[in-house]
Structure formats: C-alpha cells, structure tokens
Amino acid sequence: MDEALRAIADPTRRAILMLLRDGEVAAGDIAQRFPALSRPAVSQHLRVLAHAGLVEVRRDGNRRLYRLRREGLAEAAGFFTEMWSDRLGRLKHAAEREERQQRTHMRDEDERGPA
Amino acid sequence: MDEALRAIADPTRRAILMLLRDGEVAAGDIAQRFPALSRPAVSQHLRVLAHAGLVEVRRDGNRRLYRLRREGLAEAAGFFTEMWSDRLGRLKHAAEREERQQRTHMRDEDERGPA
DNA sequence: AAGCTATGTAAGCTCGTTCTTAAACACTTA
DNA sequence: TAAGTGTTTAAGAACGAGCTTACATAGCTT
C-alpha cells in the first residue's frame, strides 16, 4: 500500500493509470501519449507501477500489454477508507479522553509518549 | 489534488493525518509521537499538509492546533473515484475504437515522433 | 521587561527520484 | 541466421524531498 501511494503521487504515472482504464495498452502506445518523455522514462514508470501492484503485464509477441490491477488500486484507496472508517467509535473515545483531561487538567510530564 | 496526493505519499504525513482523525492536536503533541524525528521535521510535514489543503491550523494561545480538512481528503480521494467512474461509457468507446482499428489495421509511419 | 514555552523558518547536507542516452534483450520475419 | 521491431536495463546527471542544527517569532507568566 505504501508503494502504491508513492507511485500514485507522480502525475505521469497517474496519467498512465488513466490511460489503462479502458483496457490493455502496449508499452509503446503508452509512450506515444507522452511526447515530452523518452520511451525508457515511460518504461521505468511502468516498472514502478508494476512493482506497486497497480498494473500487470502480459506478453503478446513482441509487445508488452499493460493493464490495470484494480485490486492494487483498491488497496491504495484503503488509506482513505481507513481515514474515514470507525470515526464514530474513535470520536466516542476522544470525547471521554477529553472529558477526563478537562476535569483533571493534568499537564505534568509523566511519560506521555510510549515506546 | 496534485499536492494532496504527493503529501499523502509520505508515511510520516499519513501517520500525522491518522493522528488527527479524532480531533485537534497541538503541533508539539504531534511531534511527541515521532521520537525518531526532530520537531522542525514534523513542523515541515505539517506545512506540506496545510499547503496541500489536508489540514487546517488554529491558534490557541501559545499553541497551534491542527485539525483534519476532510474536503481536502475527499478531493485527493477524487483520483480513485475518477479511476473507477464512468467505466462503462469509456468501455463502449474503447470497443468502438478497437473495432475500427482492427478493420483498417493502419500501421504506417505518419508523423509519430515530433521534435 | 525578562524569561519561559510553543512553534515556525533558514541554511545546508544527504539521499532518492526522474530523466537522458547508450546498450542489451526478446521476439518476428526474411 | 541476420536484420528489424518493441521494449527494458544500465549508468550517470540534475533536481527535489526530507532531515538536522541554529535561529527567529509569538504568546504567556512573573
């Protein structure tokens, strides 16, 4: 998930993923969509995406067809669901904690940070 | 949205966001959770997050309380929804395009490589 | 005002990322 | 097998990200 989010941080790689939404695309065809970049540059981006589990490759004769790996995408999106989920439960805890804190108002230096 | 995805790519910043799920936290309290990092490092991460629209700051006397900015988070998540959405419409287009391509099978060298 | 606490900014270093060119690899066709 | 496509790998340059230390700023407290 870590690698996927890092991979997605790059705008070129996001554009590549967008390109793959509709189905398989050959590496060369992908590269053609980025006139500003050399083919090796695109190839390296594809490698990063593959390593991150966001795309899969398939050989078709000479060419390599890349396709989206939706599981990988969902896994990356997991961060957002994690950010949103269980919100009520945590809010309850937070409220209790805050109440306790407000009552005692302890500001002493007892080990606040665990290992 | 670009900056937000970039910001989220960093694990420390993700951890900070997680920390803020439950409500406001002061900069110093955040920094305490990262014993491996100096306080300026955390401060800089917070700046990046603020710039990306993922957190908001509020002054409370001496301290600065950071809180999550859910709109920013949703905007960042927009990439994923964009990846998933409108899939059927695009698939239809892709099918047509593929059909046309398969029929004519044009592979000639019309200016593929510009300057 | 002086000094403390809480926090941000600046400057500089290190390391990782992204690009380029040159070369290698793999498959196809003559 | 030799030449031709399509694509990746290698090596190195340039740039940016993230860290640290030192310093600056802002508010509170005496």
Short mmCIF file of C-alpha atoms (C1' of nucleotides) in Angstrom, two decimals:
data_model
loop_
_atom_site.label_atom_id
_atom_site.label_comp_id
_atom_site.label_asym_id
_atom_site.label_seq_id
_atom_site.Cartn_x
_atom_site.Cartn_y
_atom_site.Cartn_z
CA MET A 1 0.00 0.00 0.00
CA ASP A 2 2.93 2.23 0.77
CA GLU A 3 4.47 1.77 -2.63
CA ALA A 4 1.17 2.22 -4.37
CA LEU A 5 0.53 5.59 -2.79
CA ARG A 6 4.03 6.70 -3.67
CA ALA A 7 3.55 5.52 -7.21
CA ILE A 8 0.30 7.41 -7.49
CA ALA A 9 1.95 10.59 -6.27
CA ASP A 10 3.58 11.08 -9.65
CA PRO A 11 1.38 12.84 -12.24
CA THR A 12 2.83 10.93 -15.17
CA ARG A 13 2.07 7.63 -13.51
CA ARG A 14 -1.45 8.78 -12.72
CA ALA A 15 -1.90 9.68 -16.38
CA ILE A 16 -0.68 6.23 -17.33
CA LEU A 17 -3.20 4.63 -15.00
CA MET A 18 -5.92 6.78 -16.52
CA LEU A 19 -4.86 5.54 -19.91
CA LEU A 20 -5.26 1.97 -18.79
CA ARG A 21 -8.77 2.38 -17.50
CA ASP A 22 -10.25 1.22 -20.76
CA GLY A 23 -8.21 -1.91 -21.19
CA GLU A 24 -4.81 -3.20 -22.18
CA VAL A 25 -2.34 -0.89 -23.86
CA ALA A 26 1.08 -1.73 -25.26
CA ALA A 27 4.12 -0.05 -23.74
CA GLY A 28 4.93 1.72 -26.99
CA ASP A 29 1.41 3.05 -27.34
CA ILE A 30 1.58 4.39 -23.83
CA ALA A 31 4.88 6.06 -24.55
CA GLN A 32 3.41 7.73 -27.61
CA ARG A 33 0.99 9.61 -25.41
CA PHE A 34 3.88 11.32 -23.67
CA PRO A 35 5.76 13.15 -26.40
CA ALA A 36 7.72 15.04 -23.77
CA LEU A 37 9.20 11.84 -22.34
CA SER A 38 11.54 9.26 -23.74
CA ARG A 39 10.40 5.67 -24.00
CA PRO A 40 12.76 4.47 -21.29
CA ALA A 41 11.29 7.05 -18.94
CA VAL A 42 7.82 5.64 -19.52
CA SER A 43 9.15 2.13 -19.19
CA GLN A 44 10.57 2.99 -15.80
CA HIS A 45 7.28 4.44 -14.71
CA LEU A 46 5.60 1.24 -15.77
CA ARG A 47 8.07 -0.73 -13.73
CA VAL A 48 7.26 1.36 -10.67
CA LEU A 49 3.56 0.84 -11.24
CA ALA A 50 4.03 -2.88 -11.63
CA HIS A 51 6.14 -3.07 -8.51
CA ALA A 52 3.42 -1.22 -6.65
CA GLY A 53 0.89 -3.79 -7.79
CA LEU A 54 -1.09 -1.24 -9.74
CA VAL A 55 -0.59 -2.76 -13.19
CA GLU A 56 0.04 -6.16 -14.69
CA VAL A 57 1.96 -7.08 -17.81
CA ARG A 58 1.26 -9.65 -20.46
CA ARG A 59 3.39 -10.52 -23.42
CA ASP A 60 1.85 -10.50 -26.84
CA GLY A 61 4.54 -11.42 -29.31
CA ASN A 62 6.93 -8.55 -29.45
CA ARG A 63 4.88 -6.25 -27.34
CA ARG A 64 4.03 -5.96 -23.70
CA LEU A 65 0.47 -5.18 -22.88
CA TYR A 66 -0.17 -3.40 -19.63
CA ARG A 67 -3.45 -3.49 -17.83
CA LEU A 68 -4.81 -2.04 -14.63
CA ARG A 69 -4.77 -4.08 -11.47
CA ARG A 70 -7.87 -2.95 -9.67
CA GLU A 71 -7.06 -4.87 -6.51
CA GLY A 72 -3.92 -2.84 -6.18
CA LEU A 73 -5.85 0.33 -6.73
CA ALA A 74 -8.38 -0.63 -4.11
CA GLU A 75 -5.61 -1.44 -1.70
CA ALA A 76 -4.14 2.01 -2.19
CA ALA A 77 -7.54 3.57 -1.71
CA GLY A 78 -7.63 1.70 1.57
CA PHE A 79 -5.86 4.58 3.19
CA PHE A 80 -8.83 6.83 2.57
CA THR A 81 -11.36 4.33 3.81
CA GLU A 82 -9.19 3.89 6.87
CA MET A 83 -9.19 7.62 7.37
CA TRP A 84 -12.96 7.71 7.23
CA SER A 85 -13.87 4.47 8.89
CA ASP A 86 -14.57 3.82 12.52
CA ARG A 87 -14.95 7.51 13.00
CA LEU A 88 -17.79 7.30 15.49
CA GLY A 89 -16.06 4.81 17.70
CA ARG A 90 -12.97 6.92 17.87
CA LEU A 91 -14.99 10.06 18.44
CA LYS A 92 -16.55 8.45 21.48
CA HIS A 93 -13.15 7.60 22.86
CA ALA A 94 -11.89 11.06 22.11
CA ALA A 95 -14.81 12.61 23.93
CA GLU A 96 -14.16 10.52 27.01
CA ARG A 97 -10.49 11.29 26.91
CA GLU A 98 -11.16 14.98 26.54
CA GLU A 99 -13.61 14.96 29.40
CA ARG A 100 -11.13 13.26 31.66
CA GLN A 101 -8.42 15.64 30.58
CA GLN A 102 -10.62 18.64 31.15
CA ARG A 103 -11.55 17.50 34.65
CA THR A 104 -8.07 16.78 35.94
CA HIS A 105 -6.28 19.20 33.61
CA MET A 106 -3.05 17.39 34.21
CA ARG A 107 -0.15 18.93 32.36
CA ASP A 108 2.73 17.21 34.20
CA GLU A 109 5.45 15.44 32.32
CA ASP A 110 4.56 11.82 33.06
CA GLU A 111 5.64 9.65 30.14
CA ARG A 112 3.12 10.77 27.59
CA GLY A 113 4.84 9.09 24.64
CA PRO A 114 5.09 5.32 24.77
CA ALA A 115 7.94 3.48 23.11
CA MET B 1 -5.33 17.47 -5.77
CA ASP B 2 -1.84 17.00 -7.09
CA GLU B 3 -0.22 18.32 -3.96
CA ALA B 4 -2.51 16.32 -1.73
CA LEU B 5 -1.59 13.02 -3.34
CA ARG B 6 2.03 14.00 -3.13
CA ALA B 7 1.63 14.82 0.54
CA ILE B 8 -0.10 11.56 1.26
CA ALA B 9 2.71 9.61 -0.35
CA ASP B 10 4.88 10.17 2.71
CA PRO B 11 4.30 7.69 5.54
CA THR B 12 5.05 10.20 8.27
CA ARG B 13 2.46 12.56 6.89
CA ARG B 14 -0.05 9.75 6.65
CA ALA B 15 0.61 8.93 10.28
CA ILE B 16 0.03 12.57 11.17
CA LEU B 17 -3.27 12.54 9.34
CA MET B 18 -4.26 9.40 11.20
CA LEU B 19 -3.42 11.15 14.42
CA LEU B 20 -5.76 13.97 13.52
CA ARG B 21 -8.74 11.74 12.82
CA ASP B 22 -10.04 12.16 16.32
CA GLY B 23 -9.84 15.91 16.53
CA GLU B 24 -7.46 18.77 17.00
CA VAL B 25 -3.92 18.12 18.15
CA ALA B 26 -1.23 20.66 19.01
CA ALA B 27 1.94 20.67 16.95
CA GLY B 28 4.05 19.72 19.93
CA ASP B 29 1.83 16.80 20.81
CA ILE B 30 2.08 15.58 17.27
CA ALA B 31 5.84 15.86 17.34
CA GLN B 32 5.96 13.83 20.55
CA ARG B 33 4.51 10.87 18.70
CA PHE B 34 7.52 10.79 16.41
CA PRO B 35 10.50 10.30 18.70
CA ALA B 36 12.67 9.49 15.70
CA LEU B 37 12.11 12.92 14.19
CA SER B 38 13.09 16.39 15.28
CA ARG B 39 10.33 18.90 15.88
CA PRO B 40 11.22 21.05 12.89
CA ALA B 41 10.87 17.98 10.69
CA VAL B 42 7.33 17.48 11.91
CA SER B 43 6.63 21.17 11.53
CA GLN B 44 7.69 20.99 7.93
CA HIS B 45 5.46 18.00 7.35
CA LEU B 46 2.59 19.97 8.81
CA ARG B 47 3.34 22.81 6.45
CA VAL B 48 3.22 20.46 3.50
CA LEU B 49 -0.08 19.05 4.69
CA ALA B 50 -1.51 22.53 5.16
CA HIS B 51 -0.32 23.58 1.73
CA ALA B 52 -1.99 20.53 0.27
CA GLY B 53 -5.26 21.51 1.92
CA LEU B 54 -5.30 18.38 4.06
CA VAL B 55 -5.11 20.12 7.44
CA GLU B 56 -6.09 23.44 8.95
CA VAL B 57 -4.43 25.35 11.74
CA ARG B 58 -5.91 27.31 14.58
CA ARG B 59 -4.10 29.32 17.18
CA ASP B 60 -4.82 28.65 20.81
CA GLY B 61 -2.63 30.93 22.87
CA ASN B 62 0.86 29.68 22.50
CA ARG B 63 -0.02 26.59 20.63
CA ARG B 64 -1.19 25.75 17.16
CA LEU B 65 -3.90 23.19 16.91
CA TYR B 66 -4.04 21.20 13.72
CA ARG B 67 -7.15 19.53 12.50
CA LEU B 68 -8.07 17.42 9.52
CA ARG B 69 -9.59 19.05 6.49
CA ARG B 70 -11.93 16.43 5.15
CA GLU B 71 -12.75 18.33 1.99
CA GLY B 72 -9.09 18.19 1.06
CA LEU B 73 -9.02 14.50 1.80
CA ALA B 74 -12.08 13.91 -0.33
CA GLU B 75 -10.53 15.90 -3.13
CA ALA B 76 -7.45 13.71 -3.00
CA ALA B 77 -9.62 10.62 -2.99
CA GLY B 78 -11.19 12.04 -6.13
CA PHE B 79 -8.46 10.41 -8.14
CA PHE B 80 -9.71 6.99 -7.15
CA THR B 81 -13.32 7.76 -7.87
CA GLU B 82 -12.21 9.13 -11.22
CA MET B 83 -10.39 5.91 -11.87
CA TRP B 84 -13.46 3.88 -11.16
CA SER B 85 -16.19 6.10 -12.51
CA ASP B 86 -17.66 6.23 -15.97
CA ARG B 87 -16.12 2.91 -16.71
CA LEU B 88 -18.97 1.61 -18.83
CA GLY B 89 -19.12 4.68 -21.03
CA ARG B 90 -15.46 4.52 -21.72
CA LEU B 91 -15.59 0.80 -22.34
CA LYS B 92 -18.13 1.39 -25.07
CA HIS B 93 -15.90 3.94 -26.71
CA ALA B 94 -12.91 1.68 -26.38
CA ALA B 95 -14.79 -1.15 -28.05
CA GLU B 96 -15.71 1.03 -30.99
CA ARG B 97 -12.20 2.33 -31.32
CA GLU B 98 -10.79 -1.16 -31.22
CA GLU B 99 -13.21 -2.36 -33.84
CA ARG B 100 -12.29 0.45 -36.18
CA GLN B 101 -8.62 -0.16 -35.59
CA GLN B 102 -8.95 -3.85 -36.23
CA ARG B 103 -10.74 -3.23 -39.52
CA THR B 104 -8.30 -0.80 -41.08
CA HIS B 105 -5.19 -2.07 -39.26
CA MET B 106 -3.24 1.00 -40.22
CA ARG B 107 0.35 0.82 -39.04
CA ASP B 108 2.03 3.42 -41.35
CA GLU B 109 4.62 5.84 -40.11
CA ASP B 110 2.65 9.11 -40.28
CA GLU B 111 4.45 11.60 -38.11
CA ARG B 112 4.66 9.68 -34.92
CA GLY B 113 7.69 11.44 -33.47
CA PRO B 114 7.54 15.23 -33.28
CA ALA B 115 10.53 17.32 -32.28
"C1'" DA C 1 10.51 43.89 30.58
"C1'" DA C 2 12.65 39.36 31.05
"C1'" DG C 3 12.41 34.80 30.56
"C1'" DC C 4 9.88 30.69 29.56
"C1'" DT C 5 7.15 27.70 26.37
"C1'" DA C 6 5.49 26.54 21.87
"C1'" DT C 7 6.29 26.71 17.30
"C1'" DG C 8 7.93 28.08 12.68
"C1'" DT C 9 11.77 29.43 9.31
"C1'" DA C 10 16.54 29.24 7.20
"C1'" DA C 11 20.52 27.06 5.52
"C1'" DG C 12 22.81 23.24 4.31
"C1'" DC C 13 23.54 18.20 3.72
"C1'" DT C 14 22.23 13.67 2.03
"C1'" DC C 15 19.73 10.67 -0.44
"C1'" DG C 16 16.17 9.27 -3.57
"C1'" DT C 17 13.62 10.14 -7.82
"C1'" DT C 18 13.29 11.08 -12.57
"C1'" DC C 19 15.18 11.99 -16.56
"C1'" DT C 20 18.52 11.05 -20.69
"C1'" DT C 21 21.50 8.35 -23.82
"C1'" DA C 22 23.55 4.06 -24.93
"C1'" DA C 23 23.32 -0.67 -24.86
"C1'" DA C 24 21.09 -5.12 -24.21
"C1'" DC C 25 17.28 -8.32 -24.64
"C1'" DA C 26 13.35 -10.76 -26.86
"C1'" DC C 27 10.57 -11.90 -30.30
"C1'" DT C 28 9.42 -11.76 -35.63
"C1'" DT C 29 10.33 -12.05 -40.25
"C1'" DA C 30 13.05 -12.54 -44.29
"C1'" DT D 1 20.86 -16.65 -39.07
"C1'" DA D 2 20.62 -11.82 -39.92
"C1'" DA D 3 18.10 -7.79 -39.78
"C1'" DG D 4 14.18 -5.33 -37.84
"C1'" DT D 5 10.68 -4.03 -34.11
"C1'" DG D 6 9.31 -3.36 -29.50
"C1'" DT D 7 10.81 -2.86 -25.04
"C1'" DT D 8 13.68 -3.00 -20.89
"C1'" DT D 9 18.12 -2.31 -18.36
"C1'" DA D 10 22.35 0.36 -17.15
"C1'" DA D 11 24.84 4.34 -15.97
"C1'" DG D 12 25.03 8.79 -14.91
"C1'" DA D 13 23.32 13.84 -14.45
"C1'" DA D 14 20.05 17.05 -12.40
"C1'" DC D 15 16.74 18.10 -9.36
"C1'" DG D 16 13.79 17.81 -5.33
"C1'" DA D 17 12.45 15.88 -0.71
"C1'" DG D 18 13.33 15.26 3.93
"C1'" DC D 19 16.36 15.63 7.71
"C1'" DT D 20 19.25 18.34 11.17
"C1'" DT D 21 21.05 22.31 13.68
"C1'" DA D 22 20.74 27.02 14.57
"C1'" DC D 23 17.94 30.90 14.79
"C1'" DA D 24 13.65 33.74 14.72
"C1'" DT D 25 8.94 34.67 16.15
"C1'" DA D 26 4.78 34.76 19.11
"C1'" DG D 27 2.38 34.43 23.24
"C1'" DC D 28 2.30 33.55 28.31
"C1'" DT D 29 3.99 34.40 33.04
"C1'" DT D 30 6.40 36.63 36.62
#
